Short mmCIF file of N, CA and C and ligand atoms in Angstrom, two decimals:
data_model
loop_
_atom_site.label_atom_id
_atom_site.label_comp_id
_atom_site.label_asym_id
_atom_site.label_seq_id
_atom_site.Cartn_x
_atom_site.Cartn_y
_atom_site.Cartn_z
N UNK A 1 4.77 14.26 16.06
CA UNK A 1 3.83 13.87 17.10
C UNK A 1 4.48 12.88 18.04
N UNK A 2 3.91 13.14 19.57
CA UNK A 2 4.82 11.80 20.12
C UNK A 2 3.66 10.52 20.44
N UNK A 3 4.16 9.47 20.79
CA UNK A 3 4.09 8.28 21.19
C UNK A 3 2.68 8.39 21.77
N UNK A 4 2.81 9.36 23.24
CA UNK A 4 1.86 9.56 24.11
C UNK A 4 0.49 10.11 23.40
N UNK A 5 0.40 10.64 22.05
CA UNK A 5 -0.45 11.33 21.76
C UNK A 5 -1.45 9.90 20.84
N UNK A 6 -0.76 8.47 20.65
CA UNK A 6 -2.13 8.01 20.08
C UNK A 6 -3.03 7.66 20.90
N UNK A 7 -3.92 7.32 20.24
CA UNK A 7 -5.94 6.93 20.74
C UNK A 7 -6.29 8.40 20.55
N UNK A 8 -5.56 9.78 20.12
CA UNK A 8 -5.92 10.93 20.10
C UNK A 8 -7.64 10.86 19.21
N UNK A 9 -8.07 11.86 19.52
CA UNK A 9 -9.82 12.06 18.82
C UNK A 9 -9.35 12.72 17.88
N UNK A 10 -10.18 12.58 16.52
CA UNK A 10 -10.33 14.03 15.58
C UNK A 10 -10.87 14.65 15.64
N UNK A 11 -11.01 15.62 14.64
CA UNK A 11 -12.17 16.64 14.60
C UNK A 11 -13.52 16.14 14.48
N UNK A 12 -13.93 15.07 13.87
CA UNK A 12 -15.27 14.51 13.91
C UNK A 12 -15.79 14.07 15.22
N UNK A 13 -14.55 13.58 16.32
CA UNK A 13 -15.30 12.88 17.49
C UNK A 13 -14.68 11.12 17.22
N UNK A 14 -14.36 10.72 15.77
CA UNK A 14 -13.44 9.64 15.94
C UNK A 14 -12.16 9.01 16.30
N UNK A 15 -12.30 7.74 16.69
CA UNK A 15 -11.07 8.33 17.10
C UNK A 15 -10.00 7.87 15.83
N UNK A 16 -8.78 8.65 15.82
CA UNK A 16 -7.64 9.15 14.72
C UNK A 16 -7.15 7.76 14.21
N UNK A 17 -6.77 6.78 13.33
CA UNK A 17 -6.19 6.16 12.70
C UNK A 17 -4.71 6.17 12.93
N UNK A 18 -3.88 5.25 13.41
CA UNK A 18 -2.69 5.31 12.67
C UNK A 18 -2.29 4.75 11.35
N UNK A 19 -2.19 5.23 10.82
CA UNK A 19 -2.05 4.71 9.33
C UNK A 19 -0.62 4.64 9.04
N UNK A 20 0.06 3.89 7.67
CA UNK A 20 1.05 4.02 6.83
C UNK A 20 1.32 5.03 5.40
N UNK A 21 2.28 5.39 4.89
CA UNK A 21 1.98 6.47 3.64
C UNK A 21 2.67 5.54 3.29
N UNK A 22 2.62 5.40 1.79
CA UNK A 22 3.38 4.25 0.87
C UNK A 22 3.37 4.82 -0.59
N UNK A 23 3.86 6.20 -0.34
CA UNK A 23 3.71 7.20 -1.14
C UNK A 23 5.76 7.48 -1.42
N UNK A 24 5.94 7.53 -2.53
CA UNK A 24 7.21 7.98 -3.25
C UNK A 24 8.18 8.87 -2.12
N UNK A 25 7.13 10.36 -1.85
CA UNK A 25 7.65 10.82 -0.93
C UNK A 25 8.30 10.33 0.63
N UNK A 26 7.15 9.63 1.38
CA UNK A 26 7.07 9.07 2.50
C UNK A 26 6.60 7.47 2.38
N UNK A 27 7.77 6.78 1.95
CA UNK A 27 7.53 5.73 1.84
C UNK A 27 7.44 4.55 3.98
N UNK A 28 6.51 3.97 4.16
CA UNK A 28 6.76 3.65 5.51
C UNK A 28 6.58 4.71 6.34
N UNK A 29 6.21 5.85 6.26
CA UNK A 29 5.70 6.94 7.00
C UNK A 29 4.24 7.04 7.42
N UNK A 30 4.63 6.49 9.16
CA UNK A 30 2.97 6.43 9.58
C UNK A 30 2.82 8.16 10.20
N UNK A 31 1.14 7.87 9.53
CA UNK A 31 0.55 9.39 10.06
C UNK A 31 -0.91 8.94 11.37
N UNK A 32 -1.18 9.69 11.69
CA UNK A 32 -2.78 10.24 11.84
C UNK A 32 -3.65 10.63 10.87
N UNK A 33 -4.83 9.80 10.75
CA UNK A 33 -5.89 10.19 9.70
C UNK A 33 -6.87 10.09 10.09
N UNK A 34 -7.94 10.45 9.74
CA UNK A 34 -9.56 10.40 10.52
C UNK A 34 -10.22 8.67 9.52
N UNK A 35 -11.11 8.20 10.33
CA UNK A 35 -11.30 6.73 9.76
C UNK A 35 -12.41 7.42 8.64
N UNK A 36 -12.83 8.43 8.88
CA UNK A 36 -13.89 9.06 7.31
C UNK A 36 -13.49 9.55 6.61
N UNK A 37 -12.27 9.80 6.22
CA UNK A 37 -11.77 10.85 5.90
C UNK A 37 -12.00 9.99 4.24
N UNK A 38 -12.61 11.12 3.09
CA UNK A 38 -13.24 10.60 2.31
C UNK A 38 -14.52 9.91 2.04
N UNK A 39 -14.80 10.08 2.82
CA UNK A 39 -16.42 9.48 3.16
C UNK A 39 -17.16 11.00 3.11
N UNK A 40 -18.61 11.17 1.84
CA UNK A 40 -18.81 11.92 2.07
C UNK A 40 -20.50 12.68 3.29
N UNK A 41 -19.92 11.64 4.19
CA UNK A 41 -21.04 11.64 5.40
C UNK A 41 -20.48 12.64 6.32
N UNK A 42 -19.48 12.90 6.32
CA UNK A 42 -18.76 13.60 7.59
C UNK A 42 -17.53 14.29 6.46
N UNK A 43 -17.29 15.45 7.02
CA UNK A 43 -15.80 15.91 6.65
C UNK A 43 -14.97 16.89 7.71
N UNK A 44 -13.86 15.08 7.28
CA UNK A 44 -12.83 15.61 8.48
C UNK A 44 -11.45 15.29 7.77
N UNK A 45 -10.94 16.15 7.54
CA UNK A 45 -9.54 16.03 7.26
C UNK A 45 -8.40 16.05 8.40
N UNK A 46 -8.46 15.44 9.02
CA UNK A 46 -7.51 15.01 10.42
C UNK A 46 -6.14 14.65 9.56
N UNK A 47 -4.93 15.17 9.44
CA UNK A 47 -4.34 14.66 9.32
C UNK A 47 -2.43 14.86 10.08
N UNK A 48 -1.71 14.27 10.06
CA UNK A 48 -0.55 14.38 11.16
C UNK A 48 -0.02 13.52 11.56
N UNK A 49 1.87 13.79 10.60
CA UNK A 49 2.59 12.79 10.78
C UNK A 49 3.01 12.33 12.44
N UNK A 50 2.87 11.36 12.55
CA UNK A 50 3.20 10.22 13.44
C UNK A 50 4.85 10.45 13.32
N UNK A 51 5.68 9.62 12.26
CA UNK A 51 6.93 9.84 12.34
C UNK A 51 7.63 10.96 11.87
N UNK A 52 8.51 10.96 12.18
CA UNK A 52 9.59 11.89 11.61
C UNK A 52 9.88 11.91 10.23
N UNK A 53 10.66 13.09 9.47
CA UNK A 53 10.58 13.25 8.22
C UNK A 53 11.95 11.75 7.55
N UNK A 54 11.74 10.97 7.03
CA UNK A 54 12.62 10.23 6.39
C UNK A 54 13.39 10.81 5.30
N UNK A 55 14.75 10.57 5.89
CA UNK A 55 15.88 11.31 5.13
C UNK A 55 15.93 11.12 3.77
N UNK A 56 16.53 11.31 3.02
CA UNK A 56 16.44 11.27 1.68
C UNK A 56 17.25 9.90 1.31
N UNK A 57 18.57 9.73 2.16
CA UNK A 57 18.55 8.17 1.06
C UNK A 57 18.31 7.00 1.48
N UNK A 58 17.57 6.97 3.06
CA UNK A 58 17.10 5.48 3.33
C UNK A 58 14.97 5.63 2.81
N UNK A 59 14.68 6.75 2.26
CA UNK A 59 13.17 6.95 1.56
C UNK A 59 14.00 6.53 0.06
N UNK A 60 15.04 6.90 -0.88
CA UNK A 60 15.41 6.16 -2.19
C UNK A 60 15.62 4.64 -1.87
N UNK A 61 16.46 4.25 -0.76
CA UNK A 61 16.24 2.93 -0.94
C UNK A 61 15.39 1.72 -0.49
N UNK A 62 14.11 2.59 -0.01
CA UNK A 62 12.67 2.07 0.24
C UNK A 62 12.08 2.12 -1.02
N UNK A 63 12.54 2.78 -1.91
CA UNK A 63 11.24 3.18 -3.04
C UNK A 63 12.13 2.54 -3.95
N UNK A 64 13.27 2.08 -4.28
CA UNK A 64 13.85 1.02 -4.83
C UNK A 64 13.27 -0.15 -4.48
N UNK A 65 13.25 -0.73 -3.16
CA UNK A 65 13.06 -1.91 -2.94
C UNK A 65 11.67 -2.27 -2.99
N UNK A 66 10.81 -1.21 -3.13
CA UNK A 66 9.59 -1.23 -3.45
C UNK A 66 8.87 -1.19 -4.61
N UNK A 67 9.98 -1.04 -5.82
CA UNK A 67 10.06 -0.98 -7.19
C UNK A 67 10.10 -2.34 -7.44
N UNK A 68 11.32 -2.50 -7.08
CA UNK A 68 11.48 -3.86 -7.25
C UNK A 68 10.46 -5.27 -6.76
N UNK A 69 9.97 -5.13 -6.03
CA UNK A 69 9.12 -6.00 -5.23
C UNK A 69 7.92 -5.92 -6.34
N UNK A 70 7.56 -4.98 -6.43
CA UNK A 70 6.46 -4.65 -7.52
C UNK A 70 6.66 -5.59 -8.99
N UNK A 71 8.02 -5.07 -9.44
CA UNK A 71 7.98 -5.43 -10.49
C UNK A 71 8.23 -7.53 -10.65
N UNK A 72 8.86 -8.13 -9.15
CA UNK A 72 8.70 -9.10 -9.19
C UNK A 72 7.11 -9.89 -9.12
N UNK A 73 6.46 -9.36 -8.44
CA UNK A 73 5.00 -9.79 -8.35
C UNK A 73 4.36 -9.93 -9.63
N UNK A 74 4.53 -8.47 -10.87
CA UNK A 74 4.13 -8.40 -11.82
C UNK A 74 4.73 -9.44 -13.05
N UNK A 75 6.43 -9.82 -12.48
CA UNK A 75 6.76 -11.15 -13.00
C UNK A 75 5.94 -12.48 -12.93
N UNK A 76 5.61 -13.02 -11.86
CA UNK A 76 4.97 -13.63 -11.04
C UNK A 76 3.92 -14.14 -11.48
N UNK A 77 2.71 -13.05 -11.70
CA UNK A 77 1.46 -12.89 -11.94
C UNK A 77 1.91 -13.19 -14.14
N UNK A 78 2.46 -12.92 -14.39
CA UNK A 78 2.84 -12.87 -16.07
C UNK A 78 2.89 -14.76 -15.85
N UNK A 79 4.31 -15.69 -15.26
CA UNK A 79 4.28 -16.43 -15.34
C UNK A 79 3.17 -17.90 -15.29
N UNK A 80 2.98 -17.04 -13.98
CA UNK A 80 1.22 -17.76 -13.57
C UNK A 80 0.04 -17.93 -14.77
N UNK A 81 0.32 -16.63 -15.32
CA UNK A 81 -0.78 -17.00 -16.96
C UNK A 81 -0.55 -17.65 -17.64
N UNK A 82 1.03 -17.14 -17.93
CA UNK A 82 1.21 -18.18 -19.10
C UNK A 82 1.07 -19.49 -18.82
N UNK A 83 1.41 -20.25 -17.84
CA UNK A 83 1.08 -22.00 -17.18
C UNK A 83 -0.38 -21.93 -16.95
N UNK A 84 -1.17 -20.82 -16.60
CA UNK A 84 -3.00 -20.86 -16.65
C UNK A 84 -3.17 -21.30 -18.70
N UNK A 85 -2.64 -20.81 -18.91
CA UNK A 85 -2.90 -20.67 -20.77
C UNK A 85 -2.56 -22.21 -21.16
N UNK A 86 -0.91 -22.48 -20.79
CA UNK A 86 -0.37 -23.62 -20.84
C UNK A 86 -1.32 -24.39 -21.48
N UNK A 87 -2.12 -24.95 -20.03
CA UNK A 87 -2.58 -25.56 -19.41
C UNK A 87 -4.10 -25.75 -20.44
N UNK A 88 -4.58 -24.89 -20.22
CA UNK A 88 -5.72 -24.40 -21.18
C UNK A 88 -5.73 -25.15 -22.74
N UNK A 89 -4.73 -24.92 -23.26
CA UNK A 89 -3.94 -25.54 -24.58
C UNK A 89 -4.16 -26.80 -24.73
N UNK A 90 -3.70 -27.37 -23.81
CA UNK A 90 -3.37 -28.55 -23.64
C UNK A 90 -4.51 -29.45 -23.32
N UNK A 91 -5.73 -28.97 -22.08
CA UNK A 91 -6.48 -29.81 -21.71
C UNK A 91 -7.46 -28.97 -23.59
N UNK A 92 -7.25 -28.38 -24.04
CA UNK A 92 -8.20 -28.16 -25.44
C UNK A 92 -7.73 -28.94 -26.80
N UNK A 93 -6.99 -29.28 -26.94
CA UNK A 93 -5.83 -30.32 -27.86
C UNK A 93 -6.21 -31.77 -27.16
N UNK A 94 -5.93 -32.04 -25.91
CA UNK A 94 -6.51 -33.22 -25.54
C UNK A 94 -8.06 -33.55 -25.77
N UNK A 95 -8.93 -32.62 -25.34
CA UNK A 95 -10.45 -33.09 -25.39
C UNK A 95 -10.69 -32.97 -27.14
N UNK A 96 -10.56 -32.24 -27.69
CA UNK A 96 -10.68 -31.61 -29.24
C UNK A 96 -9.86 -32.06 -30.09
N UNK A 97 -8.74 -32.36 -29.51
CA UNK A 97 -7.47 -32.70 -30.82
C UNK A 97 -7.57 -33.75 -31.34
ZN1 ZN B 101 -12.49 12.61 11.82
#
């Protein structure tokens, strides 16, 4: 699709979404989507890539670095408990102990 074609309408009469895919396949791949799409008031499956197809090894080293990012957050969020727990321990040993 080119440039000139967003604010395009869908099939419902809305107008089209640009969206992101953050999908394995098309990682960073913006499309066209209808803003209902899934809503079951209207059905419109509008859909149509925006960019071009992403080659195969700068989409592996998006979905690496997107692995990774993941799995640091999920570090992150682990550490954060354990110092929530810590913490917990401690102010329960102090008031109780
Ligand atoms: Zn639509």
């Amino acid at each position: 699709m080119e440039a000139g074609r967003v604010g395009q309408f869908c099939h419902c009469g809305c107008r089209a979404e640009l969206k992101t895919s953050w999908t394995s396949t098309n990682p960073g791949r913006r499309f066209f989507g209808c803003p209902n799409f899934g809503r079951n008031t209207k059905k419109c499956n509008l859909f149509e890539w925006f960019d071009a197809e992403i080659a195969d090894r700068p989409r592996i080293v998006i979905v690496g670095l997107l692995k990774k990012r993941s799995e640091m957050e999920n570090a992150r969020k682990h550490e954060r408990m354990f110092w929530v727990i810590c913490v917990i321990v401690l102010l329960y040993l102090v008031i109780f102990g």
